[in-house]
Amino acid sequence: MKFLKHIELSRDLIEKITAYFPTKVYKSHSHLFYEGQIPISGYLVLDGSIQISKKKKFKKMLQSGSLIGVAELMNKVPSPISAEVFPNTQVCFLDKSTLIEIYQKADSDIVNLLKQIVET
């Protein structure tokens, strides 16, 4: 299983995405998903930091505009990484049913992004 790269989005695309999905501010340290788990959602970092690790070793920090977990969610495959959110981080949750709905409505910017992610 290879380490999948995260995608960083433009401010315009972030605004389009957040119009469709709920957000949450984490008040404490928490895991979004663990290595080997199929994420229940994709995640877009709006503010703050998420730590990515593999085999319990630090790999990188994701900042605002980073998108993770969508390819694994859409393809129903276990994640090759773990993601841990830090306090005061705002995250947008991208659920599969809404992603499919957006895909069918054909918002070209989001559809192009989804194609890029799913076909990775």
mmCIF file of N, CA and C in Angstrom:
data_model
loop_
_atom_site.group_PDB
_atom_site.id
_atom_site.type_symbol
_atom_site.label_atom_id
_atom_site.label_comp_id
_atom_site.label_asym_id
_atom_site.label_seq_id
_atom_site.Cartn_x
_atom_site.Cartn_y
_atom_site.Cartn_z
ATOM 1 N N MET A 1 0.843 -1.167 0.000
ATOM 2 C CA MET A 1 0.000 0.000 0.000
ATOM 3 C C MET A 1 0.898 1.243 0.000
ATOM 4 N N LYS A 2 0.700 2.159 -0.915
ATOM 5 C CA LYS A 2 1.561 3.329 -0.995
ATOM 6 C C LYS A 2 0.960 4.511 -0.249
ATOM 7 N N PHE A 3 1.819 5.461 0.101
ATOM 8 C CA PHE A 3 1.381 6.684 0.773
ATOM 9 C C PHE A 3 0.777 7.603 -0.268
ATOM 10 N N LEU A 4 -0.521 7.901 -0.124
ATOM 11 C CA LEU A 4 -1.188 8.770 -1.079
ATOM 12 C C LEU A 4 -0.943 10.223 -0.717
ATOM 13 N N LYS A 5 -0.655 11.039 -1.710
ATOM 14 C CA LYS A 5 -0.425 12.452 -1.476
ATOM 15 C C LYS A 5 -1.741 13.165 -1.212
ATOM 16 N N HIS A 6 -1.664 14.158 -0.357
ATOM 17 C CA HIS A 6 -2.843 14.991 -0.127
ATOM 18 C C HIS A 6 -2.904 16.037 -1.233
ATOM 19 N N ILE A 7 -4.034 16.686 -1.349
ATOM 20 C CA ILE A 7 -4.230 17.711 -2.371
ATOM 21 C C ILE A 7 -4.496 19.034 -1.679
ATOM 22 N N GLU A 8 -3.843 20.091 -2.138
ATOM 23 C CA GLU A 8 -4.092 21.422 -1.599
ATOM 24 C C GLU A 8 -4.968 22.183 -2.577
ATOM 25 N N LEU A 9 -6.016 22.815 -2.050
ATOM 26 C CA LEU A 9 -7.016 23.472 -2.886
ATOM 27 C C LEU A 9 -6.890 24.991 -2.853
ATOM 28 N N SER A 10 -7.393 25.608 -3.910
ATOM 29 C CA SER A 10 -7.430 27.070 -3.981
ATOM 30 C C SER A 10 -8.548 27.590 -3.084
ATOM 31 N N ARG A 11 -8.469 28.860 -2.722
ATOM 32 C CA ARG A 11 -9.489 29.488 -1.874
ATOM 33 C C ARG A 11 -10.874 29.423 -2.534
ATOM 34 N N ASP A 12 -10.937 29.641 -3.855
ATOM 35 C CA ASP A 12 -12.225 29.578 -4.562
ATOM 36 C C ASP A 12 -12.862 28.195 -4.467
ATOM 37 N N LEU A 13 -12.064 27.165 -4.665
ATOM 38 C CA LEU A 13 -12.590 25.803 -4.597
ATOM 39 C C LEU A 13 -12.991 25.441 -3.164
ATOM 40 N N ILE A 14 -12.245 25.923 -2.186
ATOM 41 C CA ILE A 14 -12.598 25.687 -0.782
ATOM 42 C C ILE A 14 -13.963 26.293 -0.487
ATOM 43 N N GLU A 15 -14.207 27.493 -0.960
ATOM 44 C CA GLU A 15 -15.498 28.149 -0.736
ATOM 45 C C GLU A 15 -16.641 27.365 -1.387
ATOM 46 N N LYS A 16 -16.417 26.840 -2.586
ATOM 47 C CA LYS A 16 -17.444 26.032 -3.251
ATOM 48 C C LYS A 16 -17.749 24.770 -2.448
ATOM 49 N N ILE A 17 -16.714 24.118 -1.972
ATOM 50 C CA ILE A 17 -16.882 22.867 -1.232
ATOM 51 C C ILE A 17 -17.585 23.107 0.103
ATOM 52 N N THR A 18 -17.181 24.134 0.838
ATOM 53 C CA THR A 18 -17.773 24.368 2.158
ATOM 54 C C THR A 18 -19.244 24.785 2.080
ATOM 55 N N ALA A 19 -19.700 25.177 0.914
ATOM 56 C CA ALA A 19 -21.129 25.491 0.751
ATOM 57 C C ALA A 19 -21.989 24.224 0.830
ATOM 58 N N TYR A 20 -21.392 23.062 0.557
ATOM 59 C CA TYR A 20 -22.125 21.790 0.540
ATOM 60 C C TYR A 20 -21.975 20.954 1.814
ATOM 61 N N PHE A 21 -20.918 21.180 2.586
ATOM 62 C CA PHE A 21 -20.575 20.261 3.665
ATOM 63 C C PHE A 21 -20.462 20.953 5.029
ATOM 64 N N PRO A 22 -20.737 20.187 6.113
ATOM 65 C CA PRO A 22 -20.616 20.740 7.462
ATOM 66 C C PRO A 22 -19.155 20.851 7.907
ATOM 67 N N THR A 23 -18.923 21.740 8.859
ATOM 68 C CA THR A 23 -17.585 21.895 9.426
ATOM 69 C C THR A 23 -17.641 21.698 10.933
ATOM 70 N N LYS A 24 -16.477 21.438 11.502
ATOM 71 C CA LYS A 24 -16.368 21.261 12.947
ATOM 72 C C LYS A 24 -15.025 21.802 13.393
ATOM 73 N N VAL A 25 -15.013 22.457 14.550
ATOM 74 C CA VAL A 25 -13.768 22.884 15.168
ATOM 75 C C VAL A 25 -13.463 21.897 16.293
ATOM 76 N N TYR A 26 -12.297 21.266 16.239
ATOM 77 C CA TYR A 26 -11.889 20.313 17.262
ATOM 78 C C TYR A 26 -11.302 21.075 18.441
ATOM 79 N N LYS A 27 -11.786 20.776 19.636
ATOM 80 C CA LYS A 27 -11.310 21.432 20.854
ATOM 81 C C LYS A 27 -10.167 20.659 21.503
ATOM 82 N N SER A 28 -10.028 19.385 21.137
ATOM 83 C CA SER A 28 -8.964 18.572 21.726
ATOM 84 C C SER A 28 -8.317 17.700 20.648
ATOM 85 N N HIS A 29 -7.192 17.122 21.014
ATOM 86 C CA HIS A 29 -6.466 16.193 20.143
ATOM 87 C C HIS A 29 -7.365 15.012 19.809
ATOM 88 N N SER A 30 -7.443 14.620 18.546
ATOM 89 C CA SER A 30 -8.307 13.502 18.180
ATOM 90 C C SER A 30 -7.818 12.889 16.871
ATOM 91 N N HIS A 31 -8.129 11.619 16.662
ATOM 92 C CA HIS A 31 -7.809 10.962 15.393
ATOM 93 C C HIS A 31 -9.006 11.061 14.444
ATOM 94 N N LEU A 32 -8.721 11.422 13.201
ATOM 95 C CA LEU A 32 -9.769 11.419 12.171
ATOM 96 C C LEU A 32 -9.949 10.008 11.647
ATOM 97 N N PHE A 33 -8.825 9.335 11.387
ATOM 98 C CA PHE A 33 -8.846 7.939 10.975
ATOM 99 C C PHE A 33 -7.470 7.336 11.216
ATOM 100 N N TYR A 34 -7.450 6.010 11.241
ATOM 101 C CA TYR A 34 -6.215 5.267 11.489
ATOM 102 C C TYR A 34 -5.767 4.544 10.233
ATOM 103 N N GLU A 35 -4.491 4.281 10.165
ATOM 104 C CA GLU A 35 -3.916 3.488 9.082
ATOM 105 C C GLU A 35 -4.639 2.144 9.014
ATOM 106 N N GLY A 36 -5.061 1.757 7.804
ATOM 107 C CA GLY A 36 -5.764 0.490 7.619
ATOM 108 C C GLY A 36 -7.278 0.609 7.692
ATOM 109 N N GLN A 37 -7.782 1.756 8.108
ATOM 110 C CA GLN A 37 -9.218 1.988 8.222
ATOM 111 C C GLN A 37 -9.726 2.685 6.965
ATOM 112 N N ILE A 38 -10.931 2.346 6.524
ATOM 113 C CA ILE A 38 -11.567 3.083 5.434
ATOM 114 C C ILE A 38 -12.228 4.301 6.083
ATOM 115 N N PRO A 39 -11.808 5.512 5.709
ATOM 116 C CA PRO A 39 -12.390 6.700 6.340
ATOM 117 C C PRO A 39 -13.902 6.766 6.128
ATOM 118 N N ILE A 40 -14.619 7.301 7.120
ATOM 119 C CA ILE A 40 -16.067 7.473 7.012
ATOM 120 C C ILE A 40 -16.404 8.771 6.289
ATOM 121 N N SER A 41 -15.384 9.566 6.009
ATOM 122 C CA SER A 41 -15.555 10.860 5.364
ATOM 123 C C SER A 41 -14.229 11.263 4.751
ATOM 124 N N GLY A 42 -14.285 12.184 3.797
ATOM 125 C CA GLY A 42 -13.091 12.867 3.353
ATOM 126 C C GLY A 42 -12.958 14.111 4.221
ATOM 127 N N TYR A 43 -11.791 14.713 4.269
ATOM 128 C CA TYR A 43 -11.572 15.839 5.166
ATOM 129 C C TYR A 43 -10.845 16.965 4.447
ATOM 130 N N LEU A 44 -11.314 18.176 4.681
ATOM 131 C CA LEU A 44 -10.698 19.384 4.149
ATOM 132 C C LEU A 44 -10.304 20.247 5.341
ATOM 133 N N VAL A 45 -9.017 20.539 5.476
ATOM 134 C CA VAL A 45 -8.530 21.375 6.572
ATOM 135 C C VAL A 45 -8.834 22.833 6.222
ATOM 136 N N LEU A 46 -9.629 23.483 7.066
ATOM 137 C CA LEU A 46 -9.970 24.885 6.837
ATOM 138 C C LEU A 46 -9.076 25.819 7.634
ATOM 139 N N ASP A 47 -8.706 25.404 8.832
ATOM 140 C CA ASP A 47 -7.838 26.204 9.691
ATOM 141 C C ASP A 47 -7.213 25.273 10.719
ATOM 142 N N GLY A 48 -5.939 25.433 10.978
ATOM 143 C CA GLY A 48 -5.257 24.589 11.954
ATOM 144 C C GLY A 48 -4.372 23.554 11.282
ATOM 145 N N SER A 49 -4.144 22.438 11.990
ATOM 146 C CA SER A 49 -3.187 21.432 11.516
ATOM 147 C C SER A 49 -3.667 20.008 11.748
ATOM 148 N N ILE A 50 -3.292 19.144 10.817
ATOM 149 C CA ILE A 50 -3.504 17.707 10.941
ATOM 150 C C ILE A 50 -2.160 17.026 10.718
ATOM 151 N N GLN A 51 -1.819 16.116 11.629
ATOM 152 C CA GLN A 51 -0.568 15.372 11.519
ATOM 153 C C GLN A 51 -0.824 14.051 10.823
ATOM 154 N N ILE A 52 0.001 13.762 9.820
ATOM 155 C CA ILE A 52 -0.083 12.515 9.079
ATOM 156 C C ILE A 52 1.059 11.605 9.534
ATOM 157 N N SER A 53 0.714 10.345 9.807
ATOM 158 C CA SER A 53 1.741 9.381 10.186
ATOM 159 C C SER A 53 1.504 8.060 9.467
ATOM 160 N N LYS A 54 2.558 7.301 9.378
ATOM 161 C CA LYS A 54 2.497 5.971 8.772
ATOM 162 C C LYS A 54 3.356 5.060 9.632
ATOM 163 N N LYS A 55 2.775 3.935 10.011
ATOM 164 C CA LYS A 55 3.448 2.990 10.912
ATOM 165 C C LYS A 55 3.932 3.696 12.176
ATOM 166 N N LYS A 56 3.082 4.593 12.688
ATOM 167 C CA LYS A 56 3.312 5.355 13.920
ATOM 168 C C LYS A 56 4.500 6.306 13.832
ATOM 169 N N LYS A 57 4.959 6.610 12.610
ATOM 170 C CA LYS A 57 6.055 7.560 12.423
ATOM 171 C C LYS A 57 5.527 8.796 11.713
ATOM 172 N N PHE A 58 5.936 9.948 12.213
ATOM 173 C CA PHE A 58 5.511 11.213 11.641
ATOM 174 C C PHE A 58 5.936 11.317 10.175
ATOM 175 N N LYS A 59 5.008 11.777 9.313
ATOM 176 C CA LYS A 59 5.309 11.976 7.895
ATOM 177 C C LYS A 59 5.253 13.451 7.515
ATOM 178 N N LYS A 60 4.143 14.137 7.884
ATOM 179 C CA LYS A 60 4.026 15.551 7.552
ATOM 180 C C LYS A 60 2.860 16.180 8.276
ATOM 181 N N MET A 61 2.849 17.516 8.260
ATOM 182 C CA MET A 61 1.741 18.288 8.811
ATOM 183 C C MET A 61 0.965 18.878 7.646
ATOM 184 N N LEU A 62 -0.361 18.779 7.715
ATOM 185 C CA LEU A 62 -1.227 19.378 6.707
ATOM 186 C C LEU A 62 -1.813 20.658 7.268
ATOM 187 N N GLN A 63 -1.874 21.682 6.435
ATOM 188 C CA GLN A 63 -2.388 22.984 6.840
ATOM 189 C C GLN A 63 -3.662 23.295 6.064
ATOM 190 N N SER A 64 -4.156 24.496 6.223
ATOM 191 C CA SER A 64 -5.378 24.955 5.548
ATOM 192 C C SER A 64 -5.328 24.684 4.056
ATOM 193 N N GLY A 65 -6.439 24.206 3.521
ATOM 194 C CA GLY A 65 -6.546 23.925 2.091
ATOM 195 C C GLY A 65 -6.172 22.514 1.699
ATOM 196 N N SER A 66 -5.750 21.703 2.671
ATOM 197 C CA SER A 66 -5.372 20.315 2.378
ATOM 198 C C SER A 66 -6.588 19.404 2.439
ATOM 199 N N LEU A 67 -6.670 18.496 1.485
ATOM 200 C CA LEU A 67 -7.773 17.556 1.357
ATOM 201 C C LEU A 67 -7.211 16.143 1.487
ATOM 202 N N ILE A 68 -7.800 15.331 2.389
ATOM 203 C CA ILE A 68 -7.320 13.954 2.572
ATOM 204 C C ILE A 68 -8.493 12.999 2.769
ATOM 205 N N GLY A 69 -8.264 11.733 2.471
ATOM 206 C CA GLY A 69 -9.220 10.669 2.740
ATOM 207 C C GLY A 69 -10.300 10.469 1.692
ATOM 208 N N VAL A 70 -10.388 11.342 0.700
ATOM 209 C CA VAL A 70 -11.473 11.249 -0.278
ATOM 210 C C VAL A 70 -11.294 10.047 -1.205
ATOM 211 N N ALA A 71 -10.096 9.815 -1.685
ATOM 212 C CA ALA A 71 -9.857 8.689 -2.597
ATOM 213 C C ALA A 71 -10.172 7.368 -1.907
ATOM 214 N N GLU A 72 -9.746 7.235 -0.647
ATOM 215 C CA GLU A 72 -10.009 6.009 0.097
ATOM 216 C C GLU A 72 -11.512 5.839 0.344
ATOM 217 N N LEU A 73 -12.187 6.927 0.678
ATOM 218 C CA LEU A 73 -13.631 6.903 0.898
ATOM 219 C C LEU A 73 -14.378 6.480 -0.363
ATOM 220 N N MET A 74 -14.082 7.125 -1.477
ATOM 221 C CA MET A 74 -14.797 6.865 -2.718
ATOM 222 C C MET A 74 -14.496 5.490 -3.301
ATOM 223 N N ASN A 75 -13.266 5.010 -3.113
ATOM 224 C CA ASN A 75 -12.857 3.712 -3.657
ATOM 225 C C ASN A 75 -12.997 2.561 -2.658
ATOM 226 N N LYS A 76 -13.449 2.874 -1.440
ATOM 227 C CA LYS A 76 -13.622 1.883 -0.378
ATOM 228 C C LYS A 76 -12.347 1.078 -0.125
ATOM 229 N N VAL A 77 -11.239 1.787 0.027
ATOM 230 C CA VAL A 77 -9.966 1.134 0.304
ATOM 231 C C VAL A 77 -9.408 1.640 1.639
ATOM 232 N N PRO A 78 -8.706 0.783 2.353
ATOM 233 C CA PRO A 78 -8.106 1.200 3.617
ATOM 234 C C PRO A 78 -7.061 2.303 3.405
ATOM 235 N N SER A 79 -6.991 3.213 4.340
ATOM 236 C CA SER A 79 -6.036 4.309 4.261
ATOM 237 C C SER A 79 -4.623 3.813 4.566
ATOM 238 N N PRO A 80 -3.651 4.270 3.801
ATOM 239 C CA PRO A 80 -2.264 3.899 4.083
ATOM 240 C C PRO A 80 -1.641 4.781 5.166
ATOM 241 N N ILE A 81 -2.408 5.728 5.715
ATOM 242 C CA ILE A 81 -1.905 6.685 6.699
ATOM 243 C C ILE A 81 -2.889 6.831 7.859
ATOM 244 N N SER A 82 -2.410 7.443 8.925
ATOM 245 C CA SER A 82 -3.265 7.870 10.030
ATOM 246 C C SER A 82 -3.296 9.388 10.024
ATOM 247 N N ALA A 83 -4.407 9.968 10.452
ATOM 248 C CA ALA A 83 -4.547 11.420 10.502
ATOM 249 C C ALA A 83 -5.009 11.835 11.894
ATOM 250 N N GLU A 84 -4.249 12.722 12.509
ATOM 251 C CA GLU A 84 -4.541 13.182 13.857
ATOM 252 C C GLU A 84 -4.738 14.691 13.826
ATOM 253 N N VAL A 85 -5.865 15.154 14.335
ATOM 254 C CA VAL A 85 -6.200 16.577 14.303
ATOM 255 C C VAL A 85 -5.771 17.219 15.627
ATOM 256 N N PHE A 86 -5.255 18.445 15.524
ATOM 257 C CA PHE A 86 -4.812 19.189 16.697
ATOM 258 C C PHE A 86 -5.919 20.119 17.196
ATOM 259 N N PRO A 87 -5.851 20.506 18.476
ATOM 260 C CA PRO A 87 -6.872 21.409 19.022
ATOM 261 C C PRO A 87 -7.001 22.697 18.206
ATOM 262 N N ASN A 88 -8.225 23.219 18.170
ATOM 263 C CA ASN A 88 -8.564 24.465 17.467
ATOM 264 C C ASN A 88 -8.402 24.371 15.957
ATOM 265 N N THR A 89 -8.511 23.156 15.426
ATOM 266 C CA THR A 89 -8.456 22.947 13.981
ATOM 267 C C THR A 89 -9.886 22.836 13.456
ATOM 268 N N GLN A 90 -10.156 23.558 12.379
ATOM 269 C CA GLN A 90 -11.475 23.506 11.744
ATOM 270 C C GLN A 90 -11.382 22.607 10.516
ATOM 271 N N VAL A 91 -12.274 21.611 10.467
ATOM 272 C CA VAL A 91 -12.274 20.609 9.406
ATOM 273 C C VAL A 91 -13.653 20.562 8.758
ATOM 274 N N CYS A 92 -13.673 20.426 7.445
ATOM 275 C CA CYS A 92 -14.904 20.249 6.687
ATOM 276 C C CYS A 92 -15.028 18.756 6.370
ATOM 277 N N PHE A 93 -16.197 18.167 6.660
ATOM 278 C CA PHE A 93 -16.434 16.737 6.454
ATOM 279 C C PHE A 93 -17.103 16.505 5.105
ATOM 280 N N LEU A 94 -16.473 15.707 4.252
ATOM 281 C CA LEU A 94 -16.968 15.437 2.904
ATOM 282 C C LEU A 94 -17.540 14.023 2.853
ATOM 283 N N ASP A 95 -18.851 13.910 3.066
ATOM 284 C CA ASP A 95 -19.460 12.582 3.068
ATOM 285 C C ASP A 95 -19.679 12.085 1.641
ATOM 286 N N LYS A 96 -19.678 10.761 1.503
ATOM 287 C CA LYS A 96 -19.747 10.118 0.194
ATOM 288 C C LYS A 96 -21.035 10.422 -0.556
ATOM 289 N N SER A 97 -22.174 10.378 0.117
ATOM 290 C CA SER A 97 -23.450 10.596 -0.583
ATOM 291 C C SER A 97 -23.542 12.007 -1.156
ATOM 292 N N THR A 98 -23.065 13.005 -0.424
ATOM 293 C CA THR A 98 -23.085 14.378 -0.944
ATOM 294 C C THR A 98 -22.077 14.538 -2.077
ATOM 295 N N LEU A 99 -20.925 13.890 -1.979
ATOM 296 C CA LEU A 99 -19.949 13.945 -3.072
ATOM 297 C C LEU A 99 -20.552 13.378 -4.354
ATOM 298 N N ILE A 100 -21.268 12.269 -4.239
ATOM 299 C CA ILE A 100 -21.916 11.660 -5.410
ATOM 300 C C ILE A 100 -22.987 12.594 -5.959
ATOM 301 N N GLU A 101 -23.746 13.205 -5.075
ATOM 302 C CA GLU A 101 -24.788 14.146 -5.489
ATOM 303 C C GLU A 101 -24.191 15.339 -6.251
ATOM 304 N N ILE A 102 -23.086 15.871 -5.740
ATOM 305 C CA ILE A 102 -22.406 16.986 -6.410
ATOM 306 C C ILE A 102 -21.891 16.539 -7.771
ATOM 307 N N TYR A 103 -21.355 15.335 -7.812
ATOM 308 C CA TYR A 103 -20.837 14.788 -9.069
ATOM 309 C C TYR A 103 -21.951 14.719 -10.118
ATOM 310 N N GLN A 104 -23.134 14.320 -9.687
ATOM 311 C CA GLN A 104 -24.262 14.207 -10.612
ATOM 312 C C GLN A 104 -24.784 15.568 -11.053
ATOM 313 N N LYS A 105 -24.656 16.577 -10.198
ATOM 314 C CA LYS A 105 -25.077 17.937 -10.562
ATOM 315 C C LYS A 105 -24.084 18.586 -11.520
ATOM 316 N N ALA A 106 -22.883 18.040 -11.555
ATOM 317 C CA ALA A 106 -21.841 18.464 -12.497
ATOM 318 C C ALA A 106 -21.332 19.876 -12.267
ATOM 319 N N ASP A 107 -21.033 20.239 -11.009
ATOM 320 C CA ASP A 107 -20.284 21.470 -10.736
ATOM 321 C C ASP A 107 -18.872 21.200 -11.256
ATOM 322 N N SER A 108 -18.509 21.804 -12.361
ATOM 323 C CA SER A 108 -17.304 21.411 -13.101
ATOM 324 C C SER A 108 -16.030 21.447 -12.266
ATOM 325 N N ASP A 109 -15.832 22.451 -11.417
ATOM 326 C CA ASP A 109 -14.605 22.517 -10.620
ATOM 327 C C ASP A 109 -14.517 21.354 -9.638
ATOM 328 N N ILE A 110 -15.622 21.073 -8.957
ATOM 329 C CA ILE A 110 -15.622 19.986 -7.979
ATOM 330 C C ILE A 110 -15.578 18.635 -8.676
ATOM 331 N N VAL A 111 -16.286 18.487 -9.781
ATOM 332 C CA VAL A 111 -16.261 17.229 -10.543
ATOM 333 C C VAL A 111 -14.845 16.939 -11.037
ATOM 334 N N ASN A 112 -14.162 17.939 -11.546
ATOM 335 C CA ASN A 112 -12.779 17.746 -12.011
ATOM 336 C C ASN A 112 -11.873 17.331 -10.856
ATOM 337 N N LEU A 113 -12.072 17.935 -9.693
ATOM 338 C CA LEU A 113 -11.298 17.560 -8.515
ATOM 339 C C LEU A 113 -11.576 16.113 -8.132
ATOM 340 N N LEU A 114 -12.858 15.730 -8.094
ATOM 341 C CA LEU A 114 -13.206 14.349 -7.736
ATOM 342 C C LEU A 114 -12.614 13.341 -8.723
ATOM 343 N N LYS A 115 -12.665 13.662 -9.990
ATOM 344 C CA LYS A 115 -12.059 12.760 -10.993
ATOM 345 C C LYS A 115 -10.569 12.599 -10.742
ATOM 346 N N GLN A 116 -9.901 13.714 -10.457
ATOM 347 C CA GLN A 116 -8.471 13.679 -10.196
ATOM 348 C C GLN A 116 -8.162 12.812 -8.989
ATOM 349 N N ILE A 117 -8.968 12.920 -7.935
ATOM 350 C CA ILE A 117 -8.752 12.173 -6.700
ATOM 351 C C ILE A 117 -9.050 10.693 -6.893
ATOM 352 N N VAL A 118 -10.197 10.369 -7.424
ATOM 353 C CA VAL A 118 -10.647 8.985 -7.543
ATOM 354 C C VAL A 118 -9.784 8.192 -8.518
ATOM 355 N N GLU A 119 -9.267 8.840 -9.534
ATOM 356 C CA GLU A 119 -8.473 8.150 -10.546
ATOM 357 C C GLU A 119 -7.011 8.065 -10.186
ATOM 358 N N THR A 120 -6.630 8.528 -8.980
ATOM 359 C CA THR A 120 -5.236 8.488 -8.535
ATOM 360 C C THR A 120 -4.785 7.072 -8.301
#
